PDB file of C-alpha atoms in Angstrom:
ATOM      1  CA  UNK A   1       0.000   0.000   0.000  1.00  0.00           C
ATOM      2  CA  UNK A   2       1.516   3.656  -0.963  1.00  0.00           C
ATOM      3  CA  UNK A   3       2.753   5.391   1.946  1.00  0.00           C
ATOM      4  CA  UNK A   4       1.040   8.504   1.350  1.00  0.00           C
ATOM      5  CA  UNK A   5      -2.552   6.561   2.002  1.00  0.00           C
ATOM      6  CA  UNK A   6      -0.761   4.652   4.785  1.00  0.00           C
ATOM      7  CA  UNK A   7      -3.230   5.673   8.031  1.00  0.00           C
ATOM      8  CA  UNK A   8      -6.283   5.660   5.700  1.00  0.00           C
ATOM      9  CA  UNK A   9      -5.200   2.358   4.011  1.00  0.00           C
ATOM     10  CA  UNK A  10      -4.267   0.391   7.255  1.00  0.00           C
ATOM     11  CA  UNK A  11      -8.369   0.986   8.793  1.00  0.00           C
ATOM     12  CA  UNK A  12      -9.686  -0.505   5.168  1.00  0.00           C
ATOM     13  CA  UNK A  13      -7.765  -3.806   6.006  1.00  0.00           C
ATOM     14  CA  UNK A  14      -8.008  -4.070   9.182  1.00  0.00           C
ATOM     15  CA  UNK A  15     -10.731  -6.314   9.295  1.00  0.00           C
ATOM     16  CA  UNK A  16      -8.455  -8.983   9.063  1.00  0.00           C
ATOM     17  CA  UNK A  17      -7.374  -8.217  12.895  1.00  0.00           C
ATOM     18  CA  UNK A  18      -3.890  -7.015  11.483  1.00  0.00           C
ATOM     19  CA  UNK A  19      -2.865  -3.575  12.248  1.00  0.00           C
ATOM     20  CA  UNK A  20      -0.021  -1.599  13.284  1.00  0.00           C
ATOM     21  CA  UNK A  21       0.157   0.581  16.065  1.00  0.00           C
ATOM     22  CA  UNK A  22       0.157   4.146  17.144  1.00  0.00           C
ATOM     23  CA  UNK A  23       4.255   4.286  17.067  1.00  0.00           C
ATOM     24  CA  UNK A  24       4.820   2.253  14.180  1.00  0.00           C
ATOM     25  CA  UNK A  25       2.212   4.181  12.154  1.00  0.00           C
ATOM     26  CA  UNK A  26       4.089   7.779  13.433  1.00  0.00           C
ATOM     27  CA  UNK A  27       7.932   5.949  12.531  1.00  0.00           C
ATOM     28  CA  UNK A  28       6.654   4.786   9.254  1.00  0.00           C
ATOM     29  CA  UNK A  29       4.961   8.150   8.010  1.00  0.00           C
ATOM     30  CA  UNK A  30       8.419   9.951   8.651  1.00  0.00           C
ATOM     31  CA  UNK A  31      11.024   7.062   7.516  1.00  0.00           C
ATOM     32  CA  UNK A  32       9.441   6.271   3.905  1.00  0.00           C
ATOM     33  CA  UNK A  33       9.511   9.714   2.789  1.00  0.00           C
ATOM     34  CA  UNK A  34      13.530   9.673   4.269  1.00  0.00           C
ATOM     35  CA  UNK A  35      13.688   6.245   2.447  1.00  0.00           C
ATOM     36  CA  UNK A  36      12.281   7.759  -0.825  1.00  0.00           C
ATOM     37  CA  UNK A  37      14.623  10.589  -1.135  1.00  0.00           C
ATOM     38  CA  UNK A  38      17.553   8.436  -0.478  1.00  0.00           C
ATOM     39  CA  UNK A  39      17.181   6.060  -2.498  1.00  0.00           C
ATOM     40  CA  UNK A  40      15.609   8.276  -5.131  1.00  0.00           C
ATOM     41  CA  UNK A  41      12.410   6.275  -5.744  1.00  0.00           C
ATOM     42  CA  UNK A  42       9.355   7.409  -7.668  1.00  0.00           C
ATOM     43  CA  UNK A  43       7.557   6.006  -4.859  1.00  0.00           C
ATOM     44  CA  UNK A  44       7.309   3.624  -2.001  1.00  0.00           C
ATOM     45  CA  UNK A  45       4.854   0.932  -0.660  1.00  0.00           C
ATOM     46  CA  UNK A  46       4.526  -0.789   2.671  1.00  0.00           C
ATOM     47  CA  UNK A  47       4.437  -4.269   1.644  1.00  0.00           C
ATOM     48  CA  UNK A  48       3.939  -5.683   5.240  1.00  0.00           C
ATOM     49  CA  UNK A  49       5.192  -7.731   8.297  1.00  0.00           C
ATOM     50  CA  UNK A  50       6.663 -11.198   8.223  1.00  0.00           C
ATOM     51  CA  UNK A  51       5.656 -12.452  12.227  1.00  0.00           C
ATOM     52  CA  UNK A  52       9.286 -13.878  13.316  1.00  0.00           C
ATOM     53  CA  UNK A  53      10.010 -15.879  16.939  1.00  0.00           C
ATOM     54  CA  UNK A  54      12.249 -13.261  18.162  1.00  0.00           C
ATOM     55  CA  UNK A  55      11.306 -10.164  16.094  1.00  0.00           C
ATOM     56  CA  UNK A  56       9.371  -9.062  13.197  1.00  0.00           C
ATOM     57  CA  UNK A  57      10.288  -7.768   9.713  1.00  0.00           C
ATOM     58  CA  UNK A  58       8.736  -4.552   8.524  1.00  0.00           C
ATOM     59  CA  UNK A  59       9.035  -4.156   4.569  1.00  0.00           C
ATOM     60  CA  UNK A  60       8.796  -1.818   2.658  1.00  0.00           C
ATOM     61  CA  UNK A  61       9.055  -1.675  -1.297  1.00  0.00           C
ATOM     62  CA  UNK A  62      10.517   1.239  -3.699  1.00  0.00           C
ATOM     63  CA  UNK A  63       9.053   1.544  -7.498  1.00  0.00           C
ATOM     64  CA  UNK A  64      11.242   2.791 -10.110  1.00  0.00           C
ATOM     65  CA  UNK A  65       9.931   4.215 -13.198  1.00  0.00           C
ATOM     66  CA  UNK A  66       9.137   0.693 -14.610  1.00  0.00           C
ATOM     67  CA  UNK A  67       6.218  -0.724 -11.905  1.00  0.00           C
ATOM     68  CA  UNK A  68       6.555  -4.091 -12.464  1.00  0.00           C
ATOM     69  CA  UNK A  69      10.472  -4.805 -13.260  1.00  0.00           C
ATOM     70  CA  UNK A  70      12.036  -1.592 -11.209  1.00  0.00           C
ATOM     71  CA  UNK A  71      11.220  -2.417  -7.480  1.00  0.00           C
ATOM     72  CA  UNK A  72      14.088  -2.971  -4.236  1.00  0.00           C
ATOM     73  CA  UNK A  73      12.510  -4.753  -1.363  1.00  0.00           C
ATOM     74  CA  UNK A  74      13.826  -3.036   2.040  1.00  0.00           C
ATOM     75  CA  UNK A  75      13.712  -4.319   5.570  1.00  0.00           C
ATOM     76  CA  UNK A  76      13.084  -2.859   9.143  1.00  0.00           C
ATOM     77  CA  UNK A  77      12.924  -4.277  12.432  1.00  0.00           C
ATOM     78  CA  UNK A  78      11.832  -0.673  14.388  1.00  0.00           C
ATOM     79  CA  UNK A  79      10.042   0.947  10.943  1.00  0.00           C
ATOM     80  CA  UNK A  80      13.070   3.395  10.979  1.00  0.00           C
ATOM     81  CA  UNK A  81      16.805   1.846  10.210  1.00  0.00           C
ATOM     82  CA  UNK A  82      15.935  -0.002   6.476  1.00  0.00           C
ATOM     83  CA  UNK A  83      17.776  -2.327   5.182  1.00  0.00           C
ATOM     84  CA  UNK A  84      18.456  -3.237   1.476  1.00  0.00           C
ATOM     85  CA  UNK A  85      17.074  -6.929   0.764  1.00  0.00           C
ATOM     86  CA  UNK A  86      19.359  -8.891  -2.062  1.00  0.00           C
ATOM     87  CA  UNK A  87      17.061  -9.627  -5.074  1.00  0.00           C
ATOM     88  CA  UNK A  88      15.961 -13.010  -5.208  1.00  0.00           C
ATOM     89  CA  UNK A  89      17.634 -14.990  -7.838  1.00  0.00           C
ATOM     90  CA  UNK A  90      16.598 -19.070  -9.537  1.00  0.00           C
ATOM     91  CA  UNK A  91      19.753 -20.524  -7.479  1.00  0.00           C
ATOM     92  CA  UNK A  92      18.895 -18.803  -4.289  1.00  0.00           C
ATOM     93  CA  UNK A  93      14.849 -19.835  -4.654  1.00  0.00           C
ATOM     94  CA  UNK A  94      16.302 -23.782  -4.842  1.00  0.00           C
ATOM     95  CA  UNK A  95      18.252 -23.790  -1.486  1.00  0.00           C
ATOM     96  CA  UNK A  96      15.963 -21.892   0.184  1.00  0.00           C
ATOM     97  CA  UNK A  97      13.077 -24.399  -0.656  1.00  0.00           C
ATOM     98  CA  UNK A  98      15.560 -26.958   0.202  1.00  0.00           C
ATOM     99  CA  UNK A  99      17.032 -25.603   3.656  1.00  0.00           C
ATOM    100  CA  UNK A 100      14.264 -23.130   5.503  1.00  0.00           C
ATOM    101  CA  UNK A 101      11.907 -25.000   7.145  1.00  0.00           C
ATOM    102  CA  UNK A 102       9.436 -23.777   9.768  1.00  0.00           C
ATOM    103  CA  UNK A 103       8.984 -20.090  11.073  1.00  0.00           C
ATOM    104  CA  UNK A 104      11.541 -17.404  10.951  1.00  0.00           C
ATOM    105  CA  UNK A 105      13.471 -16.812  13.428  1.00  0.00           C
ATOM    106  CA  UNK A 106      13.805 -12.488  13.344  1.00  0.00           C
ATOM    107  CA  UNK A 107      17.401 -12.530  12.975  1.00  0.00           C
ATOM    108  CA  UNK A 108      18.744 -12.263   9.893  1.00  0.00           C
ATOM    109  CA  UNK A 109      22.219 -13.754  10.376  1.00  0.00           C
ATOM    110  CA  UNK A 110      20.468 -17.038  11.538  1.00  0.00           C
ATOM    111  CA  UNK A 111      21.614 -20.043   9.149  1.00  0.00           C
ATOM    112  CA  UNK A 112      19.794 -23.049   7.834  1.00  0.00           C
ATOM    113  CA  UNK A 113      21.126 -26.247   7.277  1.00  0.00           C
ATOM    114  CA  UNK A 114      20.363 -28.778   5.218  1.00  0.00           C
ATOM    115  CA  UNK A 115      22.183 -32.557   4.284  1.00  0.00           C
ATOM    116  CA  UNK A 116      22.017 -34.057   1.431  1.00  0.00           C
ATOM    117  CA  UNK A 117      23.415 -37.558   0.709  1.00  0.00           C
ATOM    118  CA  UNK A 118      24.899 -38.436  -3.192  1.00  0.00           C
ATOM    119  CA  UNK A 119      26.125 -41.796  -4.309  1.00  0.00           C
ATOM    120  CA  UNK A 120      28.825 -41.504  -6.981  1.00  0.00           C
ATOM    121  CA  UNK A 121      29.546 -44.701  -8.668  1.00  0.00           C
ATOM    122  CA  UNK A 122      28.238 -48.267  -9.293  1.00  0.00           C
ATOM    123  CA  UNK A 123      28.522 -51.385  -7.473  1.00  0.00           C
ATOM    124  CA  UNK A 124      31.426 -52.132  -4.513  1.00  0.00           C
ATOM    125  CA  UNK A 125      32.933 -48.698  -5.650  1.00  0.00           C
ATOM    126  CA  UNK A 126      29.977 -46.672  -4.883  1.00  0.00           C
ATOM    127  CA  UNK A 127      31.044 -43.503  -2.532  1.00  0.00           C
ATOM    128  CA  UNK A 128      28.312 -41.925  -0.298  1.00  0.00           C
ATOM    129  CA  UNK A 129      29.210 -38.012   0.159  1.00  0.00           C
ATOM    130  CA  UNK A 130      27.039 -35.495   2.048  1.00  0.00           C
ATOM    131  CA  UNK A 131      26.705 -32.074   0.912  1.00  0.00           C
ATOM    132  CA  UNK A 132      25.517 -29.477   3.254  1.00  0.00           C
ATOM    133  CA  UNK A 133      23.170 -26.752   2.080  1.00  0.00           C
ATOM    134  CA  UNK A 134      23.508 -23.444   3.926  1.00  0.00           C
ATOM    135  CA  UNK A 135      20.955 -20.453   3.548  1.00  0.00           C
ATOM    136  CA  UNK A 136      20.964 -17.954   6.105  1.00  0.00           C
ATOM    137  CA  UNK A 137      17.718 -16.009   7.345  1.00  0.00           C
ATOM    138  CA  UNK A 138      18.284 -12.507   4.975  1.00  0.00           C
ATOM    139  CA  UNK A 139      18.162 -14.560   1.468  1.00  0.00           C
ATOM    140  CA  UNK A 140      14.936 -16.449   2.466  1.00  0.00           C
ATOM    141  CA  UNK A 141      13.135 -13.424   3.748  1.00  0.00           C
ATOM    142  CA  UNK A 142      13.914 -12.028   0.125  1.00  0.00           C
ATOM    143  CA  UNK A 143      12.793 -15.438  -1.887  1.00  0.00           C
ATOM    144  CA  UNK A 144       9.396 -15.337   0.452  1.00  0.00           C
ATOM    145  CA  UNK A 145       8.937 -11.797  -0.605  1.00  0.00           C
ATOM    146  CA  UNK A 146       9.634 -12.266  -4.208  1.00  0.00           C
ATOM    147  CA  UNK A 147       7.317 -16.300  -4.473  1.00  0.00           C
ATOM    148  CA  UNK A 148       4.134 -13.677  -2.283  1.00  0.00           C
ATOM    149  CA  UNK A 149       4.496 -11.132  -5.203  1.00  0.00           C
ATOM    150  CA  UNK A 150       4.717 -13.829  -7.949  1.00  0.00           C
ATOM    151  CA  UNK A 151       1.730 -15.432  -6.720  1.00  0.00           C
ATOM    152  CA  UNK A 152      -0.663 -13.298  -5.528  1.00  0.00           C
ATOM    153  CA  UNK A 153       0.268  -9.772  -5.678  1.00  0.00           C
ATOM    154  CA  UNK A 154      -3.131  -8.259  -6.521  1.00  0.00           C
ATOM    155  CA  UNK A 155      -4.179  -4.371  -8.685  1.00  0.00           C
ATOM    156  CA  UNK A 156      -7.426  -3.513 -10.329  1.00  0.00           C
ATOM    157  CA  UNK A 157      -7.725  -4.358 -14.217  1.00  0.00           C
ATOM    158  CA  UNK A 158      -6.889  -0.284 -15.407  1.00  0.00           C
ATOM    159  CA  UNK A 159      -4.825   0.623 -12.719  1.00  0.00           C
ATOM    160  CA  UNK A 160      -2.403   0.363 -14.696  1.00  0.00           C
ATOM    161  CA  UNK A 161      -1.109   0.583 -18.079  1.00  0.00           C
ATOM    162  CA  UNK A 162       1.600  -0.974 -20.460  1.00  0.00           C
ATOM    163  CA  UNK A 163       3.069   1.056 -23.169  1.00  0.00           C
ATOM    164  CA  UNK A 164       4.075   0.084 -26.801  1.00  0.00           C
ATOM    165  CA  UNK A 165       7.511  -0.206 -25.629  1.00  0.00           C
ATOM    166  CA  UNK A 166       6.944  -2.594 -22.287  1.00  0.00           C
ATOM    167  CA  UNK A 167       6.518   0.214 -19.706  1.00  0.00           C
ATOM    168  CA  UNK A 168       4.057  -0.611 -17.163  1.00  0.00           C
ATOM    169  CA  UNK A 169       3.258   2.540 -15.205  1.00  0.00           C
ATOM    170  CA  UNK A 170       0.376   3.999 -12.991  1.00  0.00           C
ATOM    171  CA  UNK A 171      -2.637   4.869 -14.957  1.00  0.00           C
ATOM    172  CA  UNK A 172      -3.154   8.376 -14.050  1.00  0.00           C
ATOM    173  CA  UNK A 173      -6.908   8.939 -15.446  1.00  0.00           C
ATOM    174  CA  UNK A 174      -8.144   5.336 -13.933  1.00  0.00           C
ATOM    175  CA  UNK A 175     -10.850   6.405 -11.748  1.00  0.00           C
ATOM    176  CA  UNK A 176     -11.882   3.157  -9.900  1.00  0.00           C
ATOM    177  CA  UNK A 177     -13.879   0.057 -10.425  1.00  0.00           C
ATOM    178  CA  UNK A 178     -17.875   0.820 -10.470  1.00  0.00           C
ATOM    179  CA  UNK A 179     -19.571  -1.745  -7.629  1.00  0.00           C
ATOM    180  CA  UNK A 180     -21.006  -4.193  -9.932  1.00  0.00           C
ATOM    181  CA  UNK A 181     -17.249  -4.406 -11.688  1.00  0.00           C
ATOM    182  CA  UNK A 182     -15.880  -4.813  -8.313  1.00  0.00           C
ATOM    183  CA  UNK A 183     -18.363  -7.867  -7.087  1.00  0.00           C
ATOM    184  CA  UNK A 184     -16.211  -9.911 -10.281  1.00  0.00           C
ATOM    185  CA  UNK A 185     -12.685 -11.827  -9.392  1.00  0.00           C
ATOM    186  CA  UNK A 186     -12.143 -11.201 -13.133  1.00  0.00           C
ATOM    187  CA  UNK A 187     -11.670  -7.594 -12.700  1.00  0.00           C
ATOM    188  CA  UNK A 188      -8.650  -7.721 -10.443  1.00  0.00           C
ATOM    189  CA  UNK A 189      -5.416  -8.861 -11.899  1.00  0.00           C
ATOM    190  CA  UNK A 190      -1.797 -10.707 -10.919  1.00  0.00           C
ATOM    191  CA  UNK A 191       0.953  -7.764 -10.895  1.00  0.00           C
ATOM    192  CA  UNK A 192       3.630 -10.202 -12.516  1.00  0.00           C
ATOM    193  CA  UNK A 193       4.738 -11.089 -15.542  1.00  0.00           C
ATOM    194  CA  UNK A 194       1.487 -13.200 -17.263  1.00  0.00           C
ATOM    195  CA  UNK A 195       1.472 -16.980 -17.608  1.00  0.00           C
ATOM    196  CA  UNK A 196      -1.853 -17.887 -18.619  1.00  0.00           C
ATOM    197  CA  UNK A 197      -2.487 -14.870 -21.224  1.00  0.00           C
ATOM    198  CA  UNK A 198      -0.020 -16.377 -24.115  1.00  0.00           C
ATOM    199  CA  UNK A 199      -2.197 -19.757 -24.055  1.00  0.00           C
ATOM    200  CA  UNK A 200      -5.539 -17.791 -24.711  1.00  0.00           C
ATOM    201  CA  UNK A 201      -7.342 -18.343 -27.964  1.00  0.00           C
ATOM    202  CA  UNK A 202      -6.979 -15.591 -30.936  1.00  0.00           C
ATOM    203  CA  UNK A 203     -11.379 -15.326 -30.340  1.00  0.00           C
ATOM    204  CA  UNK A 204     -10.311 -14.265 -26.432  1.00  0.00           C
ATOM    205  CA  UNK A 205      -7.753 -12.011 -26.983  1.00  0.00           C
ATOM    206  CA  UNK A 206      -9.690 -10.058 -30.277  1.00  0.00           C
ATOM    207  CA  UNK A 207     -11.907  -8.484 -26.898  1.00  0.00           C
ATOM    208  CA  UNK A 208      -8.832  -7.383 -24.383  1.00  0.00           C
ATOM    209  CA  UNK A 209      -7.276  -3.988 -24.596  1.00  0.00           C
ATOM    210  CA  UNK A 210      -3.876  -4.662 -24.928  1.00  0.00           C
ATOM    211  CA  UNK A 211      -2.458  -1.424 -23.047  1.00  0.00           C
ATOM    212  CA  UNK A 212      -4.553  -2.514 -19.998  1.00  0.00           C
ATOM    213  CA  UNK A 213      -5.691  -6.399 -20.342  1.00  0.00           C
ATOM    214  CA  UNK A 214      -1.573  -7.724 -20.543  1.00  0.00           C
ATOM    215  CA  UNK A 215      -1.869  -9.914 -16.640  1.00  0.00           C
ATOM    216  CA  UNK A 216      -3.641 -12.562 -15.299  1.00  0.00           C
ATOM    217  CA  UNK A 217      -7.288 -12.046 -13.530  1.00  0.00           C
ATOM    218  CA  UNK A 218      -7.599 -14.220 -10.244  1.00  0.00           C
ATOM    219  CA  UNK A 219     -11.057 -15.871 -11.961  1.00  0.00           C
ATOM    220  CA  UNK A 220      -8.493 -17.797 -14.001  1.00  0.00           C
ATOM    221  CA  UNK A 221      -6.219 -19.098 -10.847  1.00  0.00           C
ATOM    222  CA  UNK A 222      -6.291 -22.682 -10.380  1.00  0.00           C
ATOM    223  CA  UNK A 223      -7.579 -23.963  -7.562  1.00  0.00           C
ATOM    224  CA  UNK A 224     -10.506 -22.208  -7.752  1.00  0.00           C
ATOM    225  CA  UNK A 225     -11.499 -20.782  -4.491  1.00  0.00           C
ATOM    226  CA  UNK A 226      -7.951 -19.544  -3.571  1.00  0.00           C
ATOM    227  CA  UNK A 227      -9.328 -16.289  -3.235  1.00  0.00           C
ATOM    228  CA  UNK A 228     -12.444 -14.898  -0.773  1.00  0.00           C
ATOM    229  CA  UNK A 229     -13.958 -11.374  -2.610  1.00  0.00           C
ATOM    230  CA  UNK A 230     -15.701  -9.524   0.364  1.00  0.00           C
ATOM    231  CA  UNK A 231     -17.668  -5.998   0.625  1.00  0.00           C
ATOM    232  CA  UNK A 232     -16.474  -4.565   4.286  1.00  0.00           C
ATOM    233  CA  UNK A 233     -17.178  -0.653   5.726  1.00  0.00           C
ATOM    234  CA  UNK A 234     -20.995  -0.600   4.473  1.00  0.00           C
ATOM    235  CA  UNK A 235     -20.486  -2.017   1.413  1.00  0.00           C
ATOM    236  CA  UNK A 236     -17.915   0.737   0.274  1.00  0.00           C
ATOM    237  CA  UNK A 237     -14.405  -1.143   0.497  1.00  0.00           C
ATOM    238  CA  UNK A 238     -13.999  -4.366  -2.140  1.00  0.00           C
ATOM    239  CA  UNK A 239     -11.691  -6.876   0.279  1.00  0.00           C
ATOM    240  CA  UNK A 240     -10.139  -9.657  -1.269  1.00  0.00           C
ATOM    241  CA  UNK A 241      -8.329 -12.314   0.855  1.00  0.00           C
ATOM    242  CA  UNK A 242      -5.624 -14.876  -0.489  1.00  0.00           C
ATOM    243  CA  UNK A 243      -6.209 -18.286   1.225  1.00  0.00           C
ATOM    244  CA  UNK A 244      -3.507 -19.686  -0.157  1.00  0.00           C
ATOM    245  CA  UNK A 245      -0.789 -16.975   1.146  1.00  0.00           C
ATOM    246  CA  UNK A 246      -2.596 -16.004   4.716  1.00  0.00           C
ATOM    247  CA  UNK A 247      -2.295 -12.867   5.796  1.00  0.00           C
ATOM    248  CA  UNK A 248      -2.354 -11.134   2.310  1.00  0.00           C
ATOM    249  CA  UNK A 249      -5.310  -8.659   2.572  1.00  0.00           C
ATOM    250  CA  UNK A 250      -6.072  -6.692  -0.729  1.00  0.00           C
ATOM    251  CA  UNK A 251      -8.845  -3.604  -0.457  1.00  0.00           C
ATOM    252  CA  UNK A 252     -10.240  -1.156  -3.021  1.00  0.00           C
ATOM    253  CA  UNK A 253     -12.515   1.757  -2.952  1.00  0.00           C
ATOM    254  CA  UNK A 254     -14.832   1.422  -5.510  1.00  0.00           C
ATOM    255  CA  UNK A 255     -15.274   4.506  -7.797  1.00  0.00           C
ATOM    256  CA  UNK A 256     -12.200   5.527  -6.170  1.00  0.00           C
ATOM    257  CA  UNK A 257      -8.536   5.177  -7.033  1.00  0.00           C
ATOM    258  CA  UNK A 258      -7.517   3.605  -3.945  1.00  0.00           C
ATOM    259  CA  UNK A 259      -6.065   0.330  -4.114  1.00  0.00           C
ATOM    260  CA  UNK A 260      -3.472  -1.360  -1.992  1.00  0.00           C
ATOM    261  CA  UNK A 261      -2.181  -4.882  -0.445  1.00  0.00           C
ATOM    262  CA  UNK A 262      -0.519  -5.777   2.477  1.00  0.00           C
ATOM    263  CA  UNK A 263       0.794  -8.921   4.147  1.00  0.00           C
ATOM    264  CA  UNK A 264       0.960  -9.997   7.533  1.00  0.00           C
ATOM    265  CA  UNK A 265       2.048 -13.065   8.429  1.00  0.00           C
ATOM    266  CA  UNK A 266       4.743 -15.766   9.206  1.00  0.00           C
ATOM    267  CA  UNK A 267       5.705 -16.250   5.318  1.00  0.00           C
ATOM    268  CA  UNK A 268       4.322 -19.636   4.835  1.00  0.00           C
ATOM    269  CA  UNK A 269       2.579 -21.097   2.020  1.00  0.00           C
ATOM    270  CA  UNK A 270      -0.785 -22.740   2.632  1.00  0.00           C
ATOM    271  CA  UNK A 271      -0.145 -26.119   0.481  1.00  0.00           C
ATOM    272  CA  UNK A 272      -3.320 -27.601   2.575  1.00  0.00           C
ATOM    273  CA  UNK A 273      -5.497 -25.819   0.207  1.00  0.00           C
ATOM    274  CA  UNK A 274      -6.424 -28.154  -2.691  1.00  0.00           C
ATOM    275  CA  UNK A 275      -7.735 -30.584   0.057  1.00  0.00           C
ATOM    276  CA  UNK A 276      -9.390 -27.412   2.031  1.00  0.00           C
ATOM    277  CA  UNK A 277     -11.640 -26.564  -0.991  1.00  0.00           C
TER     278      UNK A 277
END
């Protein structure tokens, strides 16, 4: 969610019984507008909290002038002294998978270990050696970040727009969803690079806009069900809830341009939820 919005945006998602409080909200207002001119973004997001044993991880996330490709993931353990987070990277995704396991600990110098046993050879000259896989606590907090914005990383379809040469920036004239637009899953899209859009048919794509219709909706996400779409504050806030990454609260003001996400949680994936459904 922007910073700018940040005490407005934190009642709309509230509902979810996640909230910051009174001190965080004052250290946060001042240190992303420090963090912005330092690091000379065009803007900056609070992406969340990731619940560790011994502390918690505030993040925050700076846009460059590309949206989607031009982002640095930053991390805070009193919302003031931020931290640059390494961006995540194929080799560093596999021994994470392989070596984290359970909840974080809040300390960021705290190693995982995992052993792995390979046979080399055949027969009587077979050789058992053990390689040991070491990952410490900074690297997976970045490869959690990166797999929640991958998978369900949520904007409005218009909110955004993709020029002819592959710039995907804010759309400054999108004024909001109408109500009846915002009661459809179709209508909110994945803010990553598409999978399913290249498999469509030449019939589906002859109706999308190709400056605005160029991600995923949620409707198409497989399971279905991985997402609950809920009207909160009298009707006036759209609330959509991943159930597959808990803790990721989405909101939007209909006829509004507000839109935002936010995560809070202990960064772990809900692989129960095919047999939930």
């Amino acid at each position: 969610m922007d910073s700018n919005s940040l005490y407005y945006s934190l009642d709309l998602v509230a509902g979810s019984g996640y909230t910051l409080n009174a001190e965080q909200r004052a250290a946060l207002q001042t240190s992303l507008v420090i963090l912005k001119k330092n690091y000379k973004f065009n803007r900056v997001l609070f992406w969340g909290k990731i619940l560790g044993i011994k502390g918690d991880y505030f993040i925050a996330q700076g846009k460059g002038e590309d949206e989607m490709k031009d982002r640095k993931n930053l991390y805070s353990f009193n919302c003031m002294d931020w931290f640059l987070l390494p961006p995540a990277t194929d080799s560093m995704i596999e021994e994470v998978s392989k070596a984290a396991k359970g909840r974080f600990m809040g300390d960021p110098s705290y190693e995982y270990e995992h052993v792995e046993t390979r046979r080399r050879g055949e027969g009587d000259e077979a050789v058992e050696e053990e390689l040991v896989i070491k990952v410490n606590e900074e690297r997976r907090l970045a490869v959690t970040i990166h797999q929640i914005d991958e998978e369900v990383s949520v904007v409005p379809r218009g909110a955004f727009i993709k020029s002819p040469h592959g710039l995907v920036q804010t759309n400054r004239s999108f004024d909001g969803l109408s109500h009846s637009e915002a009661e459809k899953l179709g209508n909110f899209l994945h803010f990553t690079e598409p999978k399913n859009l290249k498999k469509k048919s030449i019939l589906d794509m002859a109706d999308l806009n190709p400056s605005v219709d160029f991600l995923d909706p949620l409707s198409d996400d497989i399971p279905k069900g991985s997402w609950s779409l809920q009207f909160e504050c009298c009707s006036n806030v759209c609330v959509i809830r991943s159930l597959l990454w808990l803790g990721l609260t989405f909101f939007h003001v209909p006829m509004t341009p507000q839109h935002g996400y936010i995560y809070m949680g202990d960064g772990s994936k809900n692989l129960d939820l095919p047999f939930m459904l």
